[in-house]
PDB file of C-alpha atoms in Angstrom:
ATOM      1  CA  PRO U1261      10.218  -2.421 -48.516  1.00 58.00           C
ATOM      2  CA  LYS U1262       8.471  -5.468 -47.799  1.00 69.00           C
ATOM      3  CA  ASP U1263       5.037  -3.897 -47.518  1.00 73.00           C
ATOM      4  CA  GLY U1264       5.785  -0.771 -49.562  1.00 75.00           C
ATOM      5  CA  ILE U1265       3.878   0.095 -52.685  1.00 76.00           C
ATOM      6  CA  PRO U1266       5.748   1.833 -55.266  1.00 79.00           C
ATOM      7  CA  PHE U1267       4.558   5.453 -56.263  1.00 81.00           C
ATOM      8  CA  HIS U1268       5.610   5.528 -59.860  1.00 84.00           C
ATOM      9  CA  PRO U1269       3.571   4.252 -61.959  1.00 85.00           C
ATOM     10  CA  TYR U1270       0.558   3.298 -59.483  1.00 83.00           C
ATOM     11  CA  TYR U1271      -0.441   6.535 -57.507  1.00 86.00           C
ATOM     12  CA  SER U1272       1.330   8.836 -60.166  1.00 90.00           C
ATOM     13  CA  VAL U1273      -1.148   7.164 -63.115  1.00 89.00           C
ATOM     14  CA  LYS U1274      -3.808   7.503 -60.446  1.00 89.00           C
ATOM     15  CA  ASP U1275      -3.014  11.163 -59.543  1.00 93.00           C
ATOM     16  CA  ILE U1276      -2.598  12.102 -63.400  1.00 95.00           C
ATOM     17  CA  VAL U1277      -6.339  10.658 -64.080  1.00 94.00           C
ATOM     18  CA  GLY U1278      -7.336  13.009 -60.706  1.00 94.00           C
ATOM     19  CA  VAL U1279      -5.433  15.885 -62.555  1.00 97.00           C
ATOM     20  CA  VAL U1280      -7.130  15.484 -66.390  1.00 98.00           C
ATOM     21  CA  VAL U1281     -10.739  15.002 -64.857  1.00 97.00           C
ATOM     22  CA  PHE U1282     -10.711  18.479 -62.282  1.00 97.00           C
ATOM     23  CA  LEU U1283      -9.211  20.099 -65.114  1.00 98.00           C
ATOM     24  CA  MET U1284     -11.658  19.233 -68.013  1.00 97.00           C
ATOM     25  CA  LEU U1285     -14.694  20.022 -65.343  1.00 94.00           C
ATOM     26  CA  PHE U1286     -12.725  23.302 -64.406  1.00 93.00           C
ATOM     27  CA  SER U1287     -12.956  24.647 -67.702  1.00 95.00           C
ATOM     28  CA  ALA U1288     -16.404  23.395 -68.813  1.00 92.00           C
ATOM     29  CA  VAL U1289     -17.339  25.561 -65.953  1.00 88.00           C
ATOM     30  CA  VAL U1290     -15.001  28.265 -66.848  1.00 89.00           C
ATOM     31  CA  PHE U1291     -15.450  28.477 -70.429  1.00 93.00           C
ATOM     32  CA  PHE U1292     -19.471  27.032 -70.963  1.00 91.00           C
ATOM     33  CA  ALA U1293     -21.050  28.099 -67.601  1.00 87.00           C
ATOM     34  CA  PRO U1294     -19.245  30.574 -65.599  1.00 84.00           C
ATOM     35  CA  ALA U1295     -22.439  31.400 -63.552  1.00 81.00           C
ATOM     36  CA  MET U1296     -23.602  28.072 -62.693  1.00 80.00           C
ATOM     37  CA  ASN U1297     -26.836  28.683 -62.093  1.00 77.00           C
ATOM     38  CA  GLY U1298     -26.069  31.466 -59.414  1.00 73.00           C
ATOM     39  CA  TYR U1299     -23.885  29.002 -57.121  1.00 71.00           C
ATOM     40  CA  PHE U1300     -20.445  30.444 -58.398  1.00 75.00           C
ATOM     41  CA  LEU U1301     -21.550  34.222 -59.950  1.00 77.00           C
ATOM     42  CA  GLU U1302     -24.758  35.031 -58.207  1.00 76.00           C
ATOM     43  CA  HIS U1303     -27.699  36.590 -60.313  1.00 76.00           C
ATOM     44  CA  ALA U1304     -27.407  39.598 -57.550  1.00 75.00           C
ATOM     45  CA  ASN U1305     -24.411  40.887 -58.986  1.00 78.00           C
ATOM     46  CA  PHE U1306     -25.471  41.882 -62.071  1.00 81.00           C
ATOM     47  CA  ILE U1307     -28.487  44.110 -60.835  1.00 83.00           C
ATOM     48  CA  GLU U1308     -27.716  47.730 -60.488  1.00 88.00           C
ATOM     49  CA  ALA U1309     -27.611  48.507 -56.787  1.00 86.00           C
ATOM     50  CA  ASN U1310     -30.423  50.487 -55.305  1.00 88.00           C
ATOM     51  CA  PRO U1311     -29.207  51.893 -51.982  1.00 89.00           C
ATOM     52  CA  LEU U1312     -32.997  52.734 -51.112  1.00 92.00           C
ATOM     53  CA  LYS U1313     -34.732  49.195 -51.270  1.00 88.00           C
ATOM     54  CA  THR U1314     -33.705  46.387 -49.554  1.00 83.00           C
ATOM     55  CA  PRO U1315     -33.485  42.606 -51.304  1.00 78.00           C
ATOM     56  CA  ASP U1316     -36.344  40.471 -50.459  1.00 78.00           C
ATOM     57  CA  HIS U1317     -34.306  37.346 -49.754  1.00 76.00           C
ATOM     58  CA  ILE U1318     -30.517  37.492 -48.997  1.00 78.00           C
ATOM     59  CA  ALA U1319     -28.831  34.257 -49.291  1.00 77.00           C
ATOM     60  CA  PRO U1320     -24.765  33.579 -48.844  1.00 85.00           C
ATOM     61  CA  LEU U1321     -22.382  31.839 -50.632  1.00 84.00           C
ATOM     62  CA  TRP U1322     -23.550  28.141 -51.104  1.00 85.00           C
ATOM     63  CA  TYR U1323     -20.558  26.987 -49.135  1.00 90.00           C
ATOM     64  CA  LEU U1324     -21.718  29.263 -45.728  1.00 92.00           C
ATOM     65  CA  THR U1325     -25.377  28.458 -46.304  1.00 93.00           C
ATOM     66  CA  PRO U1326     -25.454  25.403 -43.609  1.00 96.00           C
ATOM     67  CA  PHE U1327     -23.826  27.573 -41.054  1.00 96.00           C
ATOM     68  CA  TYR U1328     -26.238  30.139 -42.180  1.00 95.00           C
ATOM     69  CA  SER U1329     -29.158  27.829 -41.388  1.00 95.00           C
ATOM     70  CA  VAL U1330     -27.933  27.223 -38.196  1.00 96.00           C
ATOM     71  CA  LEU U1331     -27.872  31.395 -37.251  1.00 94.00           C
ATOM     72  CA  ARG U1332     -31.684  31.503 -38.257  1.00 92.00           C
ATOM     73  CA  ALA U1333     -32.392  28.072 -36.706  1.00 94.00           C
ATOM     74  CA  ILE U1334     -31.271  29.390 -33.364  1.00 93.00           C
ATOM     75  CA  PRO U1335     -34.311  31.833 -31.659  1.00 91.00           C
ATOM     76  CA  PRO U1336     -33.262  35.173 -30.779  1.00 91.00           C
ATOM     77  CA  MET U1337     -33.549  35.609 -26.834  1.00 91.00           C
ATOM     78  CA  PHE U1338     -33.896  39.215 -25.588  1.00 90.00           C
ATOM     79  CA  GLY U1339     -34.532  40.813 -28.985  1.00 89.00           C
ATOM     80  CA  SER U1340     -30.960  39.902 -29.600  1.00 90.00           C
ATOM     81  CA  GLN U1341     -29.617  37.339 -32.578  1.00 91.00           C
ATOM     82  CA  PHE U1342     -26.114  36.488 -30.203  1.00 94.00           C
ATOM     83  CA  PRO U1343     -27.319  32.799 -29.062  1.00 94.00           C
ATOM     84  CA  GLY U1344     -27.720  32.143 -33.102  1.00 94.00           C
ATOM     85  CA  VAL U1345     -24.213  33.724 -33.693  1.00 95.00           C
ATOM     86  CA  VAL U1346     -22.805  31.356 -31.373  1.00 96.00           C
ATOM     87  CA  GLY U1347     -24.520  28.821 -32.654  1.00 95.00           C
ATOM     88  CA  MET U1348     -22.677  29.314 -36.015  1.00 95.00           C
ATOM     89  CA  PHE U1349     -19.535  29.853 -35.221  1.00 96.00           C
ATOM     90  CA  GLY U1350     -19.312  27.059 -32.469  1.00 96.00           C
ATOM     91  CA  ALA U1351     -20.677  24.866 -35.855  1.00 96.00           C
ATOM     92  CA  LEU U1352     -17.528  25.978 -37.310  1.00 94.00           C
ATOM     93  CA  LEU U1353     -15.603  25.692 -34.441  1.00 96.00           C
ATOM     94  CA  ILE U1354     -16.298  22.138 -33.322  1.00 95.00           C
ATOM     95  CA  LEU U1355     -14.825  21.077 -36.205  1.00 94.00           C
ATOM     96  CA  LEU U1356     -11.346  21.618 -34.662  1.00 95.00           C
ATOM     97  CA  ALA U1357     -12.359  19.510 -31.775  1.00 94.00           C
ATOM     98  CA  LEU U1358     -12.784  16.258 -33.961  1.00 92.00           C
ATOM     99  CA  PRO U1359      -9.497  15.108 -33.050  1.00 91.00           C
ATOM    100  CA  TRP U1360     -10.224  14.309 -29.359  1.00 92.00           C
ATOM    101  CA  LEU U1361     -13.602  13.525 -29.850  1.00 92.00           C
ATOM    102  CA  ASP U1362     -13.195  10.570 -31.801  1.00 87.00           C
ATOM    103  CA  ARG U1363     -11.944   7.894 -29.707  1.00 84.00           C
ATOM    104  CA  SER U1364     -11.986   5.090 -31.954  1.00 85.00           C
ATOM    105  CA  LYS U1365      -8.625   2.781 -32.035  1.00 85.00           C
ATOM    106  CA  VAL U1366      -9.339   2.425 -35.955  1.00 84.00           C
ATOM    107  CA  LYS U1367      -9.475   5.809 -38.235  1.00 84.00           C
ATOM    108  CA  SER U1368     -10.617   4.303 -41.556  1.00 86.00           C
ATOM    109  CA  ILE U1369     -13.958   4.431 -42.058  1.00 86.00           C
ATOM    110  CA  ARG U1370     -13.831   1.019 -43.948  1.00 88.00           C
ATOM    111  CA  TYR U1371     -13.398  -1.106 -40.308  1.00 86.00           C
ATOM    112  CA  ARG U1372     -15.536   1.204 -38.456  1.00 88.00           C
ATOM    113  CA  SER U1373     -18.636  -0.214 -36.472  1.00 88.00           C
ATOM    114  CA  TRP U1374     -21.952   0.436 -37.844  1.00 90.00           C
ATOM    115  CA  PRO U1375     -23.157   2.871 -35.473  1.00 90.00           C
ATOM    116  CA  TYR U1376     -20.435   5.266 -36.578  1.00 90.00           C
ATOM    117  CA  LYS U1377     -21.203   4.766 -40.242  1.00 92.00           C
ATOM    118  CA  VAL U1378     -25.076   5.084 -39.243  1.00 93.00           C
ATOM    119  CA  ALA U1379     -24.313   8.520 -37.226  1.00 94.00           C
ATOM    120  CA  LEU U1380     -21.916   9.564 -39.939  1.00 94.00           C
ATOM    121  CA  GLY U1381     -24.721   9.367 -42.416  1.00 96.00           C
ATOM    122  CA  ILE U1382     -26.838  11.219 -40.558  1.00 97.00           C
ATOM    123  CA  PHE U1383     -24.709  13.836 -40.320  1.00 97.00           C
ATOM    124  CA  VAL U1384     -24.106  14.400 -44.189  1.00 98.00           C
ATOM    125  CA  VAL U1385     -27.816  14.493 -44.821  1.00 98.00           C
ATOM    126  CA  SER U1386     -28.159  16.994 -41.782  1.00 98.00           C
ATOM    127  CA  PHE U1387     -25.340  19.219 -43.202  1.00 97.00           C
ATOM    128  CA  ILE U1388     -26.845  19.160 -47.088  1.00 97.00           C
ATOM    129  CA  VAL U1389     -30.468  19.785 -45.914  1.00 98.00           C
ATOM    130  CA  LEU U1390     -28.895  22.900 -43.817  1.00 97.00           C
ATOM    131  CA  GLY U1391     -27.481  23.857 -46.654  1.00 96.00           C
ATOM    132  CA  TRP U1392     -30.526  24.037 -48.927  1.00 95.00           C
ATOM    133  CA  LEU U1393     -32.574  25.716 -46.184  1.00 95.00           C
ATOM    134  CA  GLY U1394     -29.467  28.227 -45.901  1.00 93.00           C
ATOM    135  CA  MET U1395     -31.237  29.435 -49.736  1.00 90.00           C
ATOM    136  CA  GLN U1396     -34.503  29.094 -48.676  1.00 91.00           C
ATOM    137  CA  PRO U1397     -36.602  31.764 -47.424  1.00 89.00           C
ATOM    138  CA  VAL U1398     -37.520  31.940 -43.937  1.00 89.00           C
ATOM    139  CA  THR U1399     -41.156  30.544 -43.319  1.00 93.00           C
ATOM    140  CA  PRO U1400     -42.204  28.453 -40.108  1.00 94.00           C
ATOM    141  CA  ILE U1401     -41.874  24.611 -41.812  1.00 97.00           C
ATOM    142  CA  ASN U1402     -38.146  25.789 -43.279  1.00 95.00           C
ATOM    143  CA  ALA U1403     -37.293  26.829 -39.274  1.00 95.00           C
ATOM    144  CA  LEU U1404     -38.616  24.239 -37.835  1.00 97.00           C
ATOM    145  CA  LEU U1405     -36.580  21.484 -40.241  1.00 97.00           C
ATOM    146  CA  ALA U1406     -33.736  24.025 -39.613  1.00 97.00           C
ATOM    147  CA  ARG U1407     -33.939  23.574 -35.802  1.00 97.00           C
ATOM    148  CA  ILE U1408     -34.215  19.496 -36.390  1.00 97.00           C
ATOM    149  CA  PHE U1409     -31.228  19.378 -38.378  1.00 98.00           C
ATOM    150  CA  THR U1410     -29.156  21.644 -36.412  1.00 97.00           C
ATOM    151  CA  VAL U1411     -30.088  18.975 -33.294  1.00 97.00           C
ATOM    152  CA  ALA U1412     -28.723  16.305 -35.637  1.00 97.00           C
ATOM    153  CA  TYR U1413     -25.428  18.198 -36.633  1.00 97.00           C
ATOM    154  CA  PHE U1414     -24.383  19.198 -33.080  1.00 97.00           C
ATOM    155  CA  GLY U1415     -25.883  15.565 -32.021  1.00 96.00           C
ATOM    156  CA  PHE U1416     -23.217  14.025 -34.324  1.00 95.00           C
ATOM    157  CA  PHE U1417     -20.603  15.670 -32.421  1.00 96.00           C
ATOM    158  CA  ILE U1418     -21.640  15.810 -28.683  1.00 95.00           C
ATOM    159  CA  LEU U1419     -22.392  11.502 -28.972  1.00 94.00           C
ATOM    160  CA  MET U1420     -19.031  10.806 -30.889  1.00 93.00           C
ATOM    161  CA  PRO U1421     -16.847   9.965 -28.189  1.00 92.00           C
ATOM    162  CA  TRP U1422     -20.027   7.620 -26.759  1.00 91.00           C
ATOM    163  CA  PHE U1423     -20.909   5.510 -30.482  1.00 87.00           C
ATOM    164  CA  THR U1424     -16.584   5.528 -31.466  1.00 85.00           C
ATOM    165  CA  SER U1425     -15.781   4.324 -27.966  1.00 84.00           C
ATOM    166  CA  ILE U1426     -19.015   1.479 -27.729  1.00 84.00           C
ATOM    167  CA  GLY U1427     -18.558   0.282 -31.650  1.00 78.00           C
ATOM    168  CA  LYS U1428     -16.871  -2.489 -32.197  1.00 83.00           C
ATOM    169  CA  THR U1429     -14.978  -2.046 -35.226  1.00 83.00           C
ATOM    170  CA  LYS U1430     -13.488  -5.115 -38.135  1.00 84.00           C
ATOM    171  CA  GLU U1431      -9.767  -6.292 -37.347  1.00 84.00           C
ATOM    172  CA  VAL U1432      -7.509  -4.054 -39.135  1.00 80.00           C
ATOM    173  CA  PRO U1433      -5.030  -6.078 -41.333  1.00 77.00           C
ATOM    174  CA  THR U1434      -1.271  -5.755 -40.212  1.00 78.00           C
ATOM    175  CA  ARG U1435       0.595  -6.089 -43.685  1.00 72.00           C
ATOM    176  CA  VAL U1436      -0.609  -3.940 -46.763  1.00 66.00           C
ATOM    177  CA  THR U1437       0.272  -7.016 -48.937  1.00 61.00           C
ATOM    178  CA  GLU U1438      -0.780 -10.325 -48.330  1.00 55.00           C
TER     179      GLU U1438
END
């Protein structure tokens, strides 16, 4: 094809480099630091269980901490944590609606408008901060920060149809090679 790029050697060499880097990092974790300071193998798993004492601070797995932070950020209603549970599962399920929320004609970040890039940056920062807050004990300032960043998290998805439709995108090239 006229605009085609051959798979070999370009992509095969690039993929081999990626696989080698991944295997080196994976081997370093497995052989030299399997616990990774509690991020892979939690410290609580090495403590003998005591059914008479509940731990002071229970933290979920690191990849679930942003959603746990959303759960804790939403205050209970009528003595029930149900609104927090709805918010937590809503934070997961809203990701499934992304194809219908994105109204932009361009899908590559390279050609997106600046409002989208700013909103994506705010979303990434809010997700990382929510993950960090999910590992911290509950304090008034942490609860306030979790509420602010939960609003930013959901605001990205709620406002996405607006800022993807108004943004002025760059011209997409018609050919791969010029």
